């Protein structure tokens, strides 16, 4: 039997603080570093915001009510600095197309932001966006850790036929997606 989105989010949030968070200067970590960070070359790449960004998106975790017929997904992850340390109070902002491939440019459907919690974690409940002409399936994000510049980027879905035909697609911006009993669960850690 598959897990539920809720149980996977609960498992993600139950993980103790990342081991590197407590690493004292000069001490070897007891567990391997997260492979996605630890080197400037591994910073999350930037991508264009596209034409549909709107400032002042509301503070919230749950967006799925904006598109009740969409396929549910919970997406979650950390904001890490270049030394793999989770960063609390980082801005994570999302905007994306609905289940017909349309963006809400009048209001704030499927738009939201939040600040990472004290362990540097973010999560949104939302839907899988539909394709729209010229693009593969994607979410738009803006991420900013305190004191740093804003990273504007996009996240992609694995195994999408359109990925290789999308000029913005990057395999380093793929969500790690799992199927669940009630939708999907996606994971991505931003390194900023
Ligand atoms: Fe887009």
Tab-separated table of C-alpha atoms and ligand atoms in Angstrom:
chain	number	residue	atom	x	y	z
A	1	UNK	CA	0.000	0.000	0.000
A	2	UNK	CA	1.272	3.456	-0.832
A	3	UNK	CA	1.840	6.065	1.867
A	4	UNK	CA	-0.319	9.186	1.920
A	5	UNK	CA	0.911	12.693	1.172
A	6	UNK	CA	0.254	13.569	4.795
A	7	UNK	CA	2.331	10.675	6.123
A	8	UNK	CA	5.259	11.549	3.841
A	9	UNK	CA	5.142	15.194	4.929
A	10	UNK	CA	4.970	14.095	8.567
A	11	UNK	CA	7.994	11.826	8.009
A	12	UNK	CA	9.903	14.687	6.379
A	13	UNK	CA	9.095	17.017	9.266
A	14	UNK	CA	9.955	14.361	11.871
A	15	UNK	CA	13.535	13.960	10.649
A	16	UNK	CA	15.917	15.392	13.238
A	17	UNK	CA	17.878	18.475	12.280
A	18	UNK	CA	20.328	17.801	9.473
A	19	UNK	CA	23.595	16.511	10.942
A	20	UNK	CA	25.607	19.255	9.316
A	21	UNK	CA	23.578	21.873	11.148
A	22	UNK	CA	25.404	21.089	14.369
A	23	UNK	CA	28.814	20.517	12.888
A	24	UNK	CA	31.435	22.363	14.844
A	25	UNK	CA	34.285	24.007	12.998
A	26	UNK	CA	37.070	21.512	12.282
A	27	UNK	CA	35.012	18.439	13.128
A	28	UNK	CA	34.251	15.779	10.572
A	29	UNK	CA	30.540	15.224	10.020
A	30	UNK	CA	29.298	11.894	11.295
A	31	UNK	CA	27.134	11.379	8.225
A	32	UNK	CA	27.882	12.148	4.591
A	33	UNK	CA	27.038	15.637	3.444
A	34	UNK	CA	23.921	16.104	1.378
A	35	UNK	CA	25.283	15.481	-2.107
A	36	UNK	CA	23.356	18.428	-3.532
A	37	UNK	CA	25.467	21.029	-1.766
A	38	UNK	CA	28.865	21.742	-0.339
A	39	UNK	CA	30.356	23.312	-3.418
A	40	UNK	CA	29.567	26.571	-5.149
A	41	UNK	CA	29.045	24.642	-8.348
A	42	UNK	CA	26.113	22.925	-6.685
A	43	UNK	CA	24.127	26.063	-5.957
A	44	UNK	CA	20.612	25.786	-7.350
A	45	UNK	CA	20.681	27.300	-10.843
A	46	UNK	CA	18.614	30.375	-11.656
A	47	UNK	CA	15.988	30.474	-14.394
A	48	UNK	CA	13.839	33.250	-15.770
A	49	UNK	CA	10.694	34.262	-13.889
A	50	UNK	CA	8.670	34.323	-17.099
A	51	UNK	CA	5.783	36.709	-17.735
A	52	UNK	CA	3.417	35.601	-14.950
A	53	UNK	CA	5.162	36.634	-11.734
A	54	UNK	CA	3.115	38.874	-9.433
A	55	UNK	CA	4.455	40.369	-6.209
A	56	UNK	CA	2.615	40.244	-2.871
A	57	UNK	CA	1.487	36.608	-3.010
A	58	UNK	CA	-0.220	35.598	0.241
A	59	UNK	CA	1.504	33.817	3.119
A	60	UNK	CA	0.230	30.218	3.113
A	61	UNK	CA	1.111	26.541	2.852
A	62	UNK	CA	-2.054	25.181	1.243
A	63	UNK	CA	-2.890	26.222	-2.316
A	64	UNK	CA	-4.793	23.165	-3.552
A	65	UNK	CA	-8.199	24.704	-2.783
A	66	UNK	CA	-7.531	27.117	-5.631
A	67	UNK	CA	-7.899	24.270	-8.142
A	68	UNK	CA	-10.200	21.628	-6.630
A	69	UNK	CA	-10.092	19.411	-9.715
A	70	UNK	CA	-6.303	19.312	-9.905
A	71	UNK	CA	-4.169	16.301	-9.044
A	72	UNK	CA	-2.956	16.816	-5.494
A	73	UNK	CA	0.699	17.036	-4.623
A	74	UNK	CA	2.664	18.033	-1.551
A	75	UNK	CA	6.099	19.488	-2.268
A	76	UNK	CA	8.667	20.025	0.442
A	77	UNK	CA	12.334	20.528	1.118
A	78	UNK	CA	15.031	22.573	2.789
A	79	UNK	CA	16.671	25.869	2.016
A	80	UNK	CA	20.391	25.222	2.476
A	81	UNK	CA	23.340	27.547	2.274
A	82	UNK	CA	26.462	26.723	0.283
A	83	UNK	CA	27.816	24.775	3.262
A	84	UNK	CA	24.743	22.529	3.431
A	85	UNK	CA	23.366	24.273	6.489
A	86	UNK	CA	19.585	24.704	6.659
A	87	UNK	CA	18.595	28.364	6.797
A	88	UNK	CA	15.596	29.419	8.882
A	89	UNK	CA	13.437	32.410	7.908
A	90	UNK	CA	14.212	32.058	4.210
A	91	UNK	CA	11.582	33.239	1.759
A	92	UNK	CA	10.119	30.546	-0.486
A	93	UNK	CA	7.568	31.798	-2.988
A	94	UNK	CA	5.715	29.703	-5.571
A	95	UNK	CA	3.497	30.445	-8.550
A	96	UNK	CA	2.289	28.043	-11.181
A	97	UNK	CA	-0.275	27.162	-13.816
A	98	UNK	CA	-3.565	25.503	-12.886
A	99	UNK	CA	-4.959	22.194	-14.122
A	100	UNK	CA	-5.849	23.780	-17.468
A	101	UNK	CA	-2.415	25.356	-17.965
A	102	UNK	CA	-3.570	28.885	-17.080
A	103	UNK	CA	-2.007	31.364	-14.642
A	104	UNK	CA	-4.167	33.619	-12.516
A	105	UNK	CA	-2.978	37.094	-13.457
A	106	UNK	CA	-5.860	38.964	-11.796
A	107	UNK	CA	-5.760	37.391	-8.347
A	108	UNK	CA	-3.557	35.028	-6.385
A	109	UNK	CA	-4.819	31.557	-7.255
A	110	UNK	CA	-1.926	29.081	-7.015
A	111	UNK	CA	0.414	31.735	-5.698
A	112	UNK	CA	1.843	31.861	-2.210
A	113	UNK	CA	4.872	32.391	-0.070
A	114	UNK	CA	6.181	31.277	3.296
A	115	UNK	CA	9.300	31.566	5.432
A	116	UNK	CA	11.261	28.397	6.223
A	117	UNK	CA	10.755	27.118	9.757
A	118	UNK	CA	13.480	27.075	12.384
A	119	UNK	CA	15.049	24.027	10.730
A	120	UNK	CA	15.061	25.572	7.281
A	121	UNK	CA	12.109	23.607	5.910
A	122	UNK	CA	9.352	24.647	3.515
A	123	UNK	CA	6.307	22.830	2.127
A	124	UNK	CA	3.274	23.555	-0.025
A	125	UNK	CA	0.115	21.565	-0.654
A	126	UNK	CA	-0.928	22.246	-4.218
A	127	UNK	CA	-1.730	20.589	-7.545
A	128	UNK	CA	0.278	19.258	-10.452
A	129	UNK	CA	0.232	22.051	-13.038
A	130	UNK	CA	-1.000	21.280	-16.549
A	131	UNK	CA	1.168	21.825	-19.588
A	132	UNK	CA	0.774	25.020	-21.578
A	133	UNK	CA	2.037	25.633	-25.101
A	134	UNK	CA	5.791	25.813	-25.467
A	135	UNK	CA	6.698	24.594	-21.970
A	136	UNK	CA	7.172	21.361	-20.113
A	137	UNK	CA	5.529	20.901	-16.695
A	138	UNK	CA	7.050	23.237	-14.094
A	139	UNK	CA	6.675	25.340	-10.964
A	140	UNK	CA	8.113	28.825	-10.584
A	141	UNK	CA	9.955	29.733	-7.381
A	142	UNK	CA	11.698	32.650	-5.768
A	143	UNK	CA	13.955	31.798	-2.820
A	144	UNK	CA	15.913	34.162	-0.627
A	145	UNK	CA	17.837	33.383	2.503
A	146	UNK	CA	18.310	36.294	4.904
A	147	UNK	CA	20.959	38.666	3.655
A	148	UNK	CA	21.306	37.038	0.231
A	149	UNK	CA	20.016	37.918	-3.216
A	150	UNK	CA	16.786	36.411	-4.501
A	151	UNK	CA	17.148	33.206	-6.493
A	152	UNK	CA	14.464	32.979	-9.191
A	153	UNK	CA	14.132	29.502	-10.641
A	154	UNK	CA	11.799	26.731	-11.773
A	155	UNK	CA	11.331	23.088	-10.750
A	156	UNK	CA	10.542	20.251	-13.136
A	157	UNK	CA	8.954	16.794	-13.076
A	158	UNK	CA	10.861	13.624	-13.980
A	159	UNK	CA	9.860	11.487	-16.952
A	160	UNK	CA	7.990	14.258	-18.745
A	161	UNK	CA	8.082	13.788	-22.523
A	162	UNK	CA	8.376	17.543	-23.034
A	163	UNK	CA	11.426	18.004	-20.782
A	164	UNK	CA	13.966	17.490	-23.523
A	165	UNK	CA	12.131	19.847	-25.861
A	166	UNK	CA	11.985	22.689	-23.305
A	167	UNK	CA	14.895	25.081	-23.668
A	168	UNK	CA	14.724	26.066	-19.974
A	169	UNK	CA	14.634	22.502	-18.635
A	170	UNK	CA	17.530	21.460	-16.433
A	171	UNK	CA	17.982	18.016	-14.848
A	172	UNK	CA	19.472	19.720	-11.777
A	173	UNK	CA	16.046	21.265	-11.134
A	174	UNK	CA	14.083	18.015	-11.026
A	175	UNK	CA	11.742	17.307	-8.149
A	176	UNK	CA	12.167	13.896	-6.560
A	177	UNK	CA	8.603	12.620	-7.005
A	178	UNK	CA	6.879	9.734	-5.244
A	179	UNK	CA	3.399	8.408	-5.866
A	180	UNK	CA	1.153	8.297	-2.820
A	181	UNK	CA	-2.269	6.957	-1.945
A	182	UNK	CA	-3.793	10.396	-2.520
A	183	UNK	CA	-1.608	12.125	-5.073
A	184	UNK	CA	2.094	12.784	-5.273
A	185	UNK	CA	4.864	13.914	-2.952
A	186	UNK	CA	7.791	15.910	-4.324
A	187	UNK	CA	11.042	16.867	-2.654
A	188	UNK	CA	13.598	19.505	-3.566
A	189	UNK	CA	16.283	21.278	-1.543
A	190	UNK	CA	17.253	24.767	-2.655
A	191	UNK	CA	20.941	25.589	-2.199
A	192	UNK	CA	21.317	29.366	-2.181
B	1	LIG	FE1	5.484	29.075	-16.293
